[in-house]
GROMACS .gro file of N, CA and C in nm:
model
  474
    1UNK      N    1  -3.460   0.413   4.452
    1UNK     CA    2  -3.475   0.355   4.355
    1UNK      C    3  -3.433   0.408   4.216
    2UNK      N    4  -3.479   0.512   4.255
    2UNK     CA    5  -3.465   0.654   4.124
    2UNK      C    6  -3.290   0.702   4.153
    3UNK      N    7  -3.259   0.670   4.252
    3UNK     CA    8  -3.095   0.708   4.230
    3UNK      C    9  -3.016   0.578   4.141
    4UNK      N   10  -3.071   0.459   4.143
    4UNK     CA   11  -3.009   0.399   4.076
    4UNK      C   12  -2.996   0.393   3.942
    5UNK      N   13  -3.101   0.429   3.942
    5UNK     CA   14  -3.161   0.479   3.751
    5UNK      C   15  -3.050   0.573   3.713
    6UNK      N   16  -3.023   0.740   3.769
    6UNK     CA   17  -2.950   0.785   3.763
    6UNK      C   18  -2.866   0.747   3.750
    7UNK      N   19  -2.785   0.626   3.834
    7UNK     CA   20  -2.648   0.571   3.840
    7UNK      C   21  -2.600   0.529   3.746
    8UNK      N   22  -2.715   0.459   3.691
    8UNK     CA   23  -2.706   0.352   3.585
    8UNK      C   24  -2.722   0.432   3.452
    9UNK      N   25  -2.802   0.517   3.451
    9UNK     CA   26  -2.807   0.617   3.290
    9UNK      C   27  -2.660   0.716   3.321
   10UNK      N   28  -2.604   0.769   3.412
   10UNK     CA   29  -2.463   0.829   3.411
   10UNK      C   30  -2.409   0.754   3.357
   11UNK      N   31  -2.365   0.603   3.405
   11UNK     CA   32  -2.265   0.536   3.392
   11UNK      C   33  -2.271   0.509   3.220
   12UNK      N   34  -2.406   0.498   3.121
   12UNK     CA   35  -2.432   0.458   3.023
   12UNK      C   36  -2.381   0.591   2.941
   13UNK      N   37  -2.416   0.676   3.008
   13UNK     CA   38  -2.418   0.836   2.905
   13UNK      C   39  -2.228   0.799   2.893
   14UNK      N   40  -2.146   0.778   3.033
   14UNK     CA   41  -2.027   0.760   3.038
   14UNK      C   42  -2.003   0.658   2.903
   15UNK      N   43  -2.036   0.570   2.951
   15UNK     CA   44  -1.928   0.426   2.835
   15UNK      C   45  -1.999   0.522   2.678
   16UNK      N   46  -2.112   0.602   2.679
   16UNK     CA   47  -2.120   0.611   2.517
   16UNK      C   48  -2.018   0.712   2.485
   17UNK      N   49  -1.980   0.821   2.581
   17UNK     CA   50  -1.896   0.910   2.568
   17UNK      C   51  -1.789   0.871   2.540
   18UNK      N   52  -1.715   0.789   2.650
   18UNK     CA   53  -1.571   0.685   2.595
   18UNK      C   54  -1.567   0.658   2.492
   19UNK      N   55  -1.665   0.558   2.377
   19UNK     CA   56  -1.678   0.540   2.314
   19UNK      C   57  -1.697   0.625   2.143
   20UNK      N   58  -1.695   0.737   2.154
   20UNK     CA   59  -1.719   0.826   2.080
   20UNK      C   60  -1.634   0.896   2.056
   21UNK      N   61  -1.550   0.934   2.211
   21UNK     CA   62  -1.391   0.945   2.197
   21UNK      C   63  -1.262   0.845   2.160
   22UNK      N   64  -1.280   0.752   2.167
   22UNK     CA   65  -1.223   0.600   2.079
   22UNK      C   66  -1.276   0.630   1.917
   23UNK      N   67  -1.381   0.636   1.895
   23UNK     CA   68  -1.444   0.637   1.764
   23UNK      C   69  -1.362   0.755   1.669
   24UNK      N   70  -1.352   0.872   1.736
   24UNK     CA   71  -1.288   0.948   1.685
   24UNK      C   72  -1.165   1.022   1.633
   25UNK      N   73  -1.126   0.881   1.690
   25UNK     CA   74  -0.936   0.904   1.692
   25UNK      C   75  -0.886   0.780   1.577
   26UNK      N   76  -1.013   0.720   1.471
   26UNK     CA   77  -0.970   0.595   1.392
   26UNK      C   78  -1.057   0.694   1.256
   27UNK      N   79  -0.943   0.610   1.192
   27UNK     CA   80  -1.034   0.647   1.039
   27UNK      C   81  -1.088   0.500   0.927
   28UNK      N   82  -1.157   0.550   0.886
   28UNK     CA   83  -1.216   0.425   0.798
   28UNK      C   84  -1.150   0.476   0.646
   29UNK      N   85  -1.049   0.426   0.596
   29UNK     CA   86  -1.029   0.454   0.476
   29UNK      C   87  -1.130   0.451   0.339
   30UNK      N   88  -1.174   0.330   0.363
   30UNK     CA   89  -1.281   0.321   0.229
   30UNK      C   90  -1.185   0.273   0.137
   31UNK      N   91  -1.231   0.355  -0.013
   31UNK     CA   92  -1.198   0.276  -0.087
   31UNK      C   93  -1.020   0.339  -0.118
   32UNK      N   94  -0.998   0.363  -0.043
   32UNK     CA   95  -0.854   0.448  -0.058
   32UNK      C   96  -0.765   0.360   0.014
   33UNK      N   97  -0.819   0.200   0.068
   33UNK     CA   98  -0.686   0.162   0.113
   33UNK      C   99  -0.727   0.020  -0.025
   34UNK      N  100  -0.749   0.030  -0.105
   34UNK     CA  101  -0.734  -0.015  -0.222
   34UNK      C  102  -0.564   0.005  -0.309
   35UNK      N  103  -0.606   0.162  -0.293
   35UNK     CA  104  -0.545   0.255  -0.375
   35UNK      C  105  -0.364   0.168  -0.300
   36UNK      N  106  -0.408   0.219  -0.160
   36UNK     CA  107  -0.259   0.182  -0.111
   36UNK      C  108  -0.217   0.033  -0.060
   37UNK      N  109  -0.312  -0.025  -0.080
   37UNK     CA  110  -0.317  -0.201  -0.129
   37UNK      C  111  -0.197  -0.264  -0.279
   38UNK      N  112  -0.199  -0.180  -0.318
   38UNK     CA  113  -0.194  -0.150  -0.475
   38UNK      C  114  -0.032  -0.122  -0.513
   39UNK      N  115  -0.058  -0.004  -0.417
   39UNK     CA  116   0.105   0.106  -0.402
   39UNK      C  117   0.233   0.031  -0.313
   40UNK      N  118   0.203  -0.014  -0.196
   40UNK     CA  119   0.307  -0.074  -0.123
   40UNK      C  120   0.331  -0.231  -0.190
   41UNK      N  121   0.232  -0.303  -0.262
   41UNK     CA  122   0.371  -0.426  -0.324
   41UNK      C  123   0.447  -0.365  -0.443
   42UNK      N  124   0.384  -0.263  -0.465
   42UNK     CA  125   0.462  -0.188  -0.611
   42UNK      C  126   0.580  -0.136  -0.591
   43UNK      N  127   0.611  -0.105  -0.473
   43UNK     CA  128   0.721  -0.023  -0.395
   43UNK      C  129   0.825  -0.150  -0.428
   44UNK      N  130   0.796  -0.303  -0.322
   44UNK     CA  131   0.825  -0.404  -0.324
   44UNK      C  132   0.873  -0.438  -0.425
   45UNK      N  133   0.793  -0.468  -0.519
   45UNK     CA  134   0.830  -0.526  -0.656
   45UNK      C  135   0.952  -0.496  -0.702
   46UNK      N  136   0.944  -0.305  -0.708
   46UNK     CA  137   1.032  -0.226  -0.768
   46UNK      C  138   1.175  -0.239  -0.731
   47UNK      N  139   1.174  -0.297  -0.562
   47UNK     CA  140   1.291  -0.324  -0.513
   47UNK      C  141   1.396  -0.459  -0.582
   48UNK      N  142   1.344  -0.538  -0.696
   48UNK     CA  143   1.434  -0.641  -0.758
   48UNK      C  144   1.417  -0.539  -0.940
   49UNK      N  145   1.382  -0.481  -0.978
   49UNK     CA  146   1.357  -0.395  -1.074
   49UNK      C  147   1.517  -0.279  -1.062
   50UNK      N  148   1.554  -0.278  -1.174
   50UNK     CA  149   1.663  -0.216  -1.172
   50UNK      C  150   1.613  -0.034  -1.164
   51UNK      N  151   1.756   0.009  -1.078
   51UNK     CA  152   1.707   0.145  -1.029
   51UNK      C  153   1.819   0.254  -1.148
   52UNK      N  154   1.952   0.211  -1.069
   52UNK     CA  155   2.054   0.352  -1.140
   52UNK      C  156   2.141   0.250  -1.205
   53UNK      N  157   2.151   0.280  -1.350
   53UNK     CA  158   2.321   0.139  -1.420
   53UNK      C  159   2.244   0.018  -1.395
   54UNK      N  160   2.309  -0.083  -1.376
   54UNK     CA  161   2.240  -0.214  -1.358
   54UNK      C  162   2.227  -0.254  -1.190
   55UNK      N  163   2.243  -0.126  -1.125
   55UNK     CA  164   2.163  -0.163  -0.953
   55UNK      C  165   2.056  -0.143  -0.900
   56UNK      N  166   1.959  -0.302  -0.938
   56UNK     CA  167   1.853  -0.344  -0.831
   56UNK      C  168   1.865  -0.212  -0.720
   57UNK      N  169   1.685  -0.193  -0.659
   57UNK     CA  170   1.658  -0.198  -0.578
   57UNK      C  171   1.718  -0.163  -0.446
   58UNK      N  172   1.739  -0.318  -0.467
   58UNK     CA  173   1.781  -0.378  -0.366
   58UNK      C  174   1.940  -0.361  -0.303
   59UNK      N  175   2.028  -0.324  -0.395
   59UNK     CA  176   2.148  -0.295  -0.459
   59UNK      C  177   2.156  -0.181  -0.359
   60UNK      N  178   2.041  -0.081  -0.410
   60UNK     CA  179   2.107   0.133  -0.382
   60UNK      C  180   2.081   0.089  -0.280
   61UNK      N  181   1.943   0.032  -0.168
   61UNK     CA  182   1.952   0.024  -0.044
   61UNK      C  183   2.082  -0.086   0.065
   62UNK      N  184   2.150  -0.184   0.032
   62UNK     CA  185   2.225  -0.235   0.049
   62UNK      C  186   2.316  -0.160   0.008
   63UNK      N  187   2.438  -0.012  -0.075
   63UNK     CA  188   2.507   0.092  -0.036
   63UNK      C  189   2.540   0.078  -0.228
   64UNK      N  190   2.522   0.052  -0.279
   64UNK     CA  191   2.558   0.036  -0.421
   64UNK      C  192   2.531   0.219  -0.468
   65UNK      N  193   2.541   0.244  -0.554
   65UNK     CA  194   2.523   0.363  -0.604
   65UNK      C  195   2.497   0.491  -0.505
   66UNK      N  196   2.486   0.650  -0.518
   66UNK     CA  197   2.470   0.719  -0.508
   66UNK      C  198   2.370   0.750  -0.345
   67UNK      N  199   2.402   0.877  -0.298
   67UNK     CA  200   2.351   0.874  -0.134
   67UNK      C  201   2.210   0.900  -0.135
   68UNK      N  202   2.130   1.036  -0.284
   68UNK     CA  203   2.040   1.066  -0.287
   68UNK      C  204   1.939   0.876  -0.266
   69UNK      N  205   1.959   0.778  -0.402
   69UNK     CA  206   1.907   0.678  -0.406
   69UNK      C  207   1.913   0.646  -0.300
   70UNK      N  208   2.004   0.617  -0.238
   70UNK     CA  209   1.975   0.535  -0.100
   70UNK      C  210   1.887   0.567  -0.055
   71UNK      N  211   1.873   0.734  -0.015
   71UNK     CA  212   1.800   0.808   0.118
   71UNK      C  213   1.648   0.763   0.067
   72UNK      N  214   1.620   0.751  -0.046
   72UNK     CA  215   1.533   0.729  -0.087
   72UNK      C  216   1.477   0.609  -0.071
   73UNK      N  217   1.551   0.464  -0.080
   73UNK     CA  218   1.535   0.391  -0.155
   73UNK      C  219   1.479   0.331   0.034
   74UNK      N  220   1.511   0.347   0.176
   74UNK     CA  221   1.522   0.314   0.321
   74UNK      C  222   1.365   0.438   0.314
   75UNK      N  223   1.385   0.593   0.265
   75UNK     CA  224   1.245   0.636   0.261
   75UNK      C  225   1.104   0.551   0.228
   76UNK      N  226   1.151   0.513   0.119
   76UNK     CA  227   0.999   0.427   0.034
   76UNK      C  228   0.992   0.350   0.149
   77UNK      N  229   1.060   0.207   0.144
   77UNK     CA  230   1.054   0.113   0.249
   77UNK      C  231   0.998   0.171   0.399
   78UNK      N  232   1.072   0.206   0.434
   78UNK     CA  233   0.997   0.241   0.600
   78UNK      C  234   0.883   0.303   0.585
   79UNK      N  235   0.869   0.471   0.521
   79UNK     CA  236   0.685   0.558   0.483
   79UNK      C  237   0.644   0.417   0.405
   80UNK      N  238   0.670   0.374   0.318
   80UNK     CA  239   0.581   0.344   0.194
   80UNK      C  240   0.498   0.175   0.226
   81UNK      N  241   0.635   0.133   0.275
   81UNK     CA  242   0.570  -0.029   0.309
   81UNK      C  243   0.558  -0.017   0.492
   82UNK      N  244   0.604   0.053   0.536
   82UNK     CA  245   0.616  -0.024   0.687
   82UNK      C  246   0.558   0.089   0.805
   83UNK      N  247   0.509   0.238   0.740
   83UNK     CA  248   0.414   0.261   0.793
   83UNK      C  249   0.259   0.263   0.738
   84UNK      N  250   0.281   0.316   0.601
   84UNK     CA  251   0.141   0.306   0.501
   84UNK      C  252   0.070   0.123   0.587
   85UNK      N  253   0.118   0.029   0.596
   85UNK     CA  254   0.105  -0.081   0.657
   85UNK      C  255   0.068  -0.091   0.814
   86UNK      N  256   0.109  -0.028   0.926
   86UNK     CA  257   0.103  -0.024   1.033
   86UNK      C  258   0.013   0.067   1.053
   87UNK      N  259   0.001   0.249   0.957
   87UNK     CA  260  -0.101   0.306   0.975
   87UNK      C  261  -0.245   0.236   0.947
   88UNK      N  262  -0.231   0.142   0.821
   88UNK     CA  263  -0.349   0.097   0.788
   88UNK      C  264  -0.371  -0.005   0.844
   89UNK      N  265  -0.381  -0.027   0.950
   89UNK     CA  266  -0.374  -0.137   1.020
   89UNK      C  267  -0.437  -0.112   1.156
   90UNK      N  268  -0.358  -0.047   1.231
   90UNK     CA  269  -0.364   0.090   1.352
   90UNK      C  270  -0.512   0.163   1.332
   91UNK      N  271  -0.541   0.222   1.240
   91UNK     CA  272  -0.641   0.334   1.188
   91UNK      C  273  -0.626   0.443   1.252
   92UNK      N  274  -0.541   0.500   1.306
   92UNK     CA  275  -0.518   0.643   1.395
   92UNK      C  276  -0.530   0.809   1.321
   93UNK      N  277  -0.602   0.861   1.329
   93UNK     CA  278  -0.535   0.968   1.270
   93UNK      C  279  -0.399   1.034   1.288
   94UNK      N  280  -0.408   1.028   1.357
   94UNK     CA  281  -0.207   1.106   1.403
   94UNK      C  282  -0.144   0.997   1.308
   95UNK      N  283  -0.122   0.882   1.301
   95UNK     CA  284  -0.005   0.784   1.244
   95UNK      C  285  -0.072   0.800   1.095
   96UNK      N  286  -0.145   0.888   1.063
   96UNK     CA  287  -0.152   0.902   0.914
   96UNK      C  288  -0.083   0.992   0.918
   97UNK      N  289  -0.117   1.132   0.974
   97UNK     CA  290  -0.052   1.253   0.926
   97UNK      C  291   0.093   1.242   0.952
   98UNK      N  292   0.153   1.121   1.034
   98UNK     CA  293   0.318   1.099   1.002
   98UNK      C  294   0.332   1.055   0.891
   99UNK      N  295   0.286   0.976   0.883
   99UNK     CA  296   0.322   0.831   0.732
   99UNK      C  297   0.258   0.959   0.626
  100UNK      N  298   0.165   1.061   0.660
  100UNK     CA  299   0.211   1.172   0.499
  100UNK      C  300   0.300   1.236   0.509
  101UNK      N  301   0.383   1.304   0.653
  101UNK     CA  302   0.492   1.362   0.607
  101UNK      C  303   0.611   1.282   0.582
  102UNK      N  304   0.639   1.117   0.626
  102UNK     CA  305   0.747   1.075   0.575
  102UNK      C  306   0.721   1.038   0.441
  103UNK      N  307   0.613   1.016   0.403
  103UNK     CA  308   0.586   0.970   0.272
  103UNK      C  309   0.622   1.090   0.146
  104UNK      N  310   0.578   1.203   0.198
  104UNK     CA  311   0.658   1.393   0.128
  104UNK      C  312   0.784   1.377   0.145
  105UNK      N  313   0.864   1.348   0.223
  105UNK     CA  314   1.033   1.361   0.252
  105UNK      C  315   1.055   1.269   0.099
  106UNK      N  316   0.977   1.111   0.125
  106UNK     CA  317   1.007   1.009   0.093
  106UNK      C  318   1.027   1.026  -0.109
  107UNK      N  319   0.900   1.074  -0.137
  107UNK     CA  320   0.862   1.175  -0.236
  107UNK      C  321   0.971   1.300  -0.321
  108UNK      N  322   0.999   1.338  -0.210
  108UNK     CA  323   1.155   1.469  -0.248
  108UNK      C  324   1.222   1.390  -0.299
  109UNK      N  325   1.287   1.308  -0.207
  109UNK     CA  326   1.386   1.221  -0.219
  109UNK      C  327   1.419   1.153  -0.333
  110UNK      N  328   1.254   1.087  -0.408
  110UNK     CA  329   1.276   1.013  -0.532
  110UNK      C  330   1.307   1.115  -0.627
  111UNK      N  331   1.235   1.189  -0.611
  111UNK     CA  332   1.233   1.275  -0.730
  111UNK      C  333   1.351   1.318  -0.774
  112UNK      N  334   1.425   1.374  -0.668
  112UNK     CA  335   1.550   1.432  -0.638
  112UNK      C  336   1.642   1.303  -0.712
  113UNK      N  337   1.584   1.196  -0.738
  113UNK     CA  338   1.701   1.070  -0.741
  113UNK      C  339   1.684   1.059  -0.888
  114UNK      N  340   1.586   1.066  -0.911
  114UNK     CA  341   1.516   1.039  -1.076
  114UNK      C  342   1.610   1.131  -1.146
  115UNK      N  343   1.629   1.310  -1.100
  115UNK     CA  344   1.684   1.400  -1.177
  115UNK      C  345   1.849   1.363  -1.151
  116UNK      N  346   1.869   1.315  -1.019
  116UNK     CA  347   2.002   1.296  -1.004
  116UNK      C  348   2.057   1.183  -1.085
  117UNK      N  349   2.006   1.055  -1.184
  117UNK     CA  350   2.095   1.002  -1.245
  117UNK      C  351   2.046   1.034  -1.357
  118UNK      N  352   2.006   1.180  -1.413
  118UNK     CA  353   1.998   1.169  -1.544
  118UNK      C  354   2.098   1.315  -1.560
  119UNK      N  355   2.149   1.311  -1.441
  119UNK     CA  356   2.277   1.455  -1.412
  119UNK      C  357   2.398   1.448  -1.411
  120UNK      N  358   2.507   1.441  -1.516
  120UNK     CA  359   2.680   1.432  -1.464
  120UNK      C  360   2.712   1.550  -1.429
  121UNK      N  361   2.861   1.568  -1.431
  121UNK     CA  362   2.924   1.645  -1.422
  121UNK      C  363   3.027   1.703  -1.520
  122UNK      N  364   3.002   1.619  -1.628
  122UNK     CA  365   3.134   1.577  -1.750
  122UNK      C  366   3.001   1.665  -1.863
  123UNK      N  367   2.980   1.662  -1.968
  123UNK     CA  368   2.895   1.653  -2.082
  123UNK      C  369   2.829   1.543  -2.118
  124UNK      N  370   2.873   1.448  -2.077
  124UNK     CA  371   2.765   1.358  -2.159
  124UNK      C  372   2.604   1.318  -2.013
  125UNK      N  373   2.507   1.263  -2.096
  125UNK     CA  374   2.387   1.304  -1.959
  125UNK      C  375   2.402   1.174  -1.819
  126UNK      N  376   2.365   1.148  -1.797
  126UNK     CA  377   2.346   1.012  -1.657
  126UNK      C  378   2.306   0.905  -1.705
  127UNK      N  379   2.322   0.787  -1.679
  127UNK     CA  380   2.281   0.698  -1.702
  127UNK      C  381   2.135   0.647  -1.706
  128UNK      N  382   1.986   0.812  -1.680
  128UNK     CA  383   1.883   0.765  -1.650
  128UNK      C  384   1.832   0.675  -1.522
  129UNK      N  385   1.695   0.718  -1.451
  129UNK     CA  386   1.673   0.633  -1.414
  129UNK      C  387   1.641   0.471  -1.469
  130UNK      N  388   1.648   0.344  -1.361
  130UNK     CA  389   1.548   0.280  -1.453
  130UNK      C  390   1.421   0.204  -1.372
  131UNK      N  391   1.388   0.148  -1.453
  131UNK     CA  392   1.197   0.103  -1.412
  131UNK      C  393   1.153   0.106  -1.283
  132UNK      N  394   1.315   0.058  -1.226
  132UNK     CA  395   1.233   0.030  -1.102
  132UNK      C  396   1.216   0.139  -1.036
  133UNK      N  397   1.348   0.212  -1.021
  133UNK     CA  398   1.298   0.345  -0.961
  133UNK      C  399   1.236   0.501  -1.001
  134UNK      N  400   1.113   0.473  -1.138
  134UNK     CA  401   1.024   0.534  -1.142
  134UNK      C  402   0.906   0.434  -1.091
  135UNK      N  403   0.866   0.380  -1.098
  135UNK     CA  404   0.783   0.271  -1.046
  135UNK      C  405   0.817   0.337  -0.941
  136UNK      N  406   0.853   0.287  -0.798
  136UNK     CA  407   0.923   0.342  -0.689
  136UNK      C  408   0.837   0.455  -0.645
  137UNK      N  409   0.881   0.596  -0.755
  137UNK     CA  410   0.883   0.687  -0.734
  137UNK      C  411   0.692   0.792  -0.737
  138UNK      N  412   0.669   0.699  -0.829
  138UNK     CA  413   0.473   0.681  -0.878
  138UNK      C  414   0.385   0.623  -0.751
  139UNK      N  415   0.509   0.524  -0.724
  139UNK     CA  416   0.417   0.479  -0.575
  139UNK      C  417   0.372   0.533  -0.464
  140UNK      N  418   0.524   0.599  -0.464
  140UNK     CA  419   0.558   0.674  -0.374
  140UNK      C  420   0.450   0.830  -0.364
  141UNK      N  421   0.461   0.872  -0.435
  141UNK     CA  422   0.373   1.029  -0.470
  141UNK      C  423   0.191   0.927  -0.491
  142UNK      N  424   0.182   0.871  -0.500
  142UNK     CA  425   0.000   0.763  -0.527
  142UNK      C  426   0.020   0.790  -0.372
  143UNK      N  427   0.066   0.674  -0.269
  143UNK     CA  428   0.070   0.678  -0.134
  143UNK      C  429   0.083   0.839  -0.015
  144UNK      N  430   0.139   0.900  -0.099
  144UNK     CA  431   0.125   1.062  -0.022
  144UNK      C  432  -0.022   1.093  -0.078
  145UNK      N  433  -0.013   1.137  -0.154
  145UNK     CA  434  -0.192   1.201  -0.210
  145UNK      C  435  -0.266   1.129  -0.143
  146UNK      N  436  -0.308   0.963  -0.155
  146UNK     CA  437  -0.389   0.873  -0.115
  146UNK      C  438  -0.368   0.906   0.087
  147UNK      N  439  -0.269   0.907   0.186
  147UNK     CA  440  -0.268   0.941   0.297
  147UNK      C  441  -0.273   1.100   0.327
  148UNK      N  442  -0.244   1.138   0.208
  148UNK     CA  443  -0.310   1.293   0.261
  148UNK      C  444  -0.443   1.374   0.264
  149UNK      N  445  -0.525   1.224   0.180
  149UNK     CA  446  -0.685   1.250   0.138
  149UNK      C  447  -0.767   1.220   0.297
  150UNK      N  448  -0.658   1.090   0.284
  150UNK     CA  449  -0.763   1.010   0.434
  150UNK      C  450  -0.705   1.097   0.579
  151UNK      N  451  -0.603   1.209   0.558
  151UNK     CA  452  -0.551   1.302   0.712
  151UNK      C  453  -0.604   1.383   0.694
  152UNK      N  454  -0.678   1.454   0.585
  152UNK     CA  455  -0.693   1.544   0.590
  152UNK      C  456  -0.850   1.573   0.589
  153UNK      N  457  -0.904   1.413   0.589
  153UNK     CA  458  -1.127   1.372   0.653
  153UNK      C  459  -1.145   1.352   0.722
  154UNK      N  460  -1.059   1.411   0.811
  154UNK     CA  461  -1.106   1.424   0.926
  154UNK      C  462  -1.285   1.488   1.010
  155UNK      N  463  -1.320   1.466   1.025
  155UNK     CA  464  -1.425   1.576   1.036
  155UNK      C  465  -1.396   1.617   1.157
  156UNK      N  466  -1.420   1.785   1.213
  156UNK     CA  467  -1.365   1.859   1.329
  156UNK      C  468  -1.503   1.805   1.452
  157UNK      N  469  -1.414   1.803   1.551
  157UNK     CA  470  -1.449   1.709   1.674
  157UNK      C  471  -1.497   1.819   1.689
  158UNK      N  472  -1.707   1.831   1.806
  158UNK     CA  473  -1.747   1.896   1.902
  158UNK      C  474  -1.657   1.868   2.046
   0.00000   0.00000   0.00000
């Protein structure tokens, strides 16, 4: 009879340890989920606003304009919308770090996109960034900060 109780306790201990290991792989975004839930639609809305000259974000995504804004539009949609939504749904630490790194790359290309719309090879200034490009870059940087906070908040594993 004592052997059965020990086996039951060992099985229960293993089950509890397994639940602990599974929980250690997941995160709770807390209030950060609200920031993410606002920034993701902001990126989507920015796609219909003007980015460069008379081109909207969708135009840039589909091939109009310069190369760096095209790269940023792809990065903003991939990292800012797709990866953020997937990471928020799955809630895995590893995916939070991957999302942070992708958003870092997208943020850099976004800032470069704004800079490139203001510069030309002549003596006249460029057309400047449109409101959609600025909104997309701000939303991407906000997402970067929030995902870095979430990813870096993982408690040490004992």
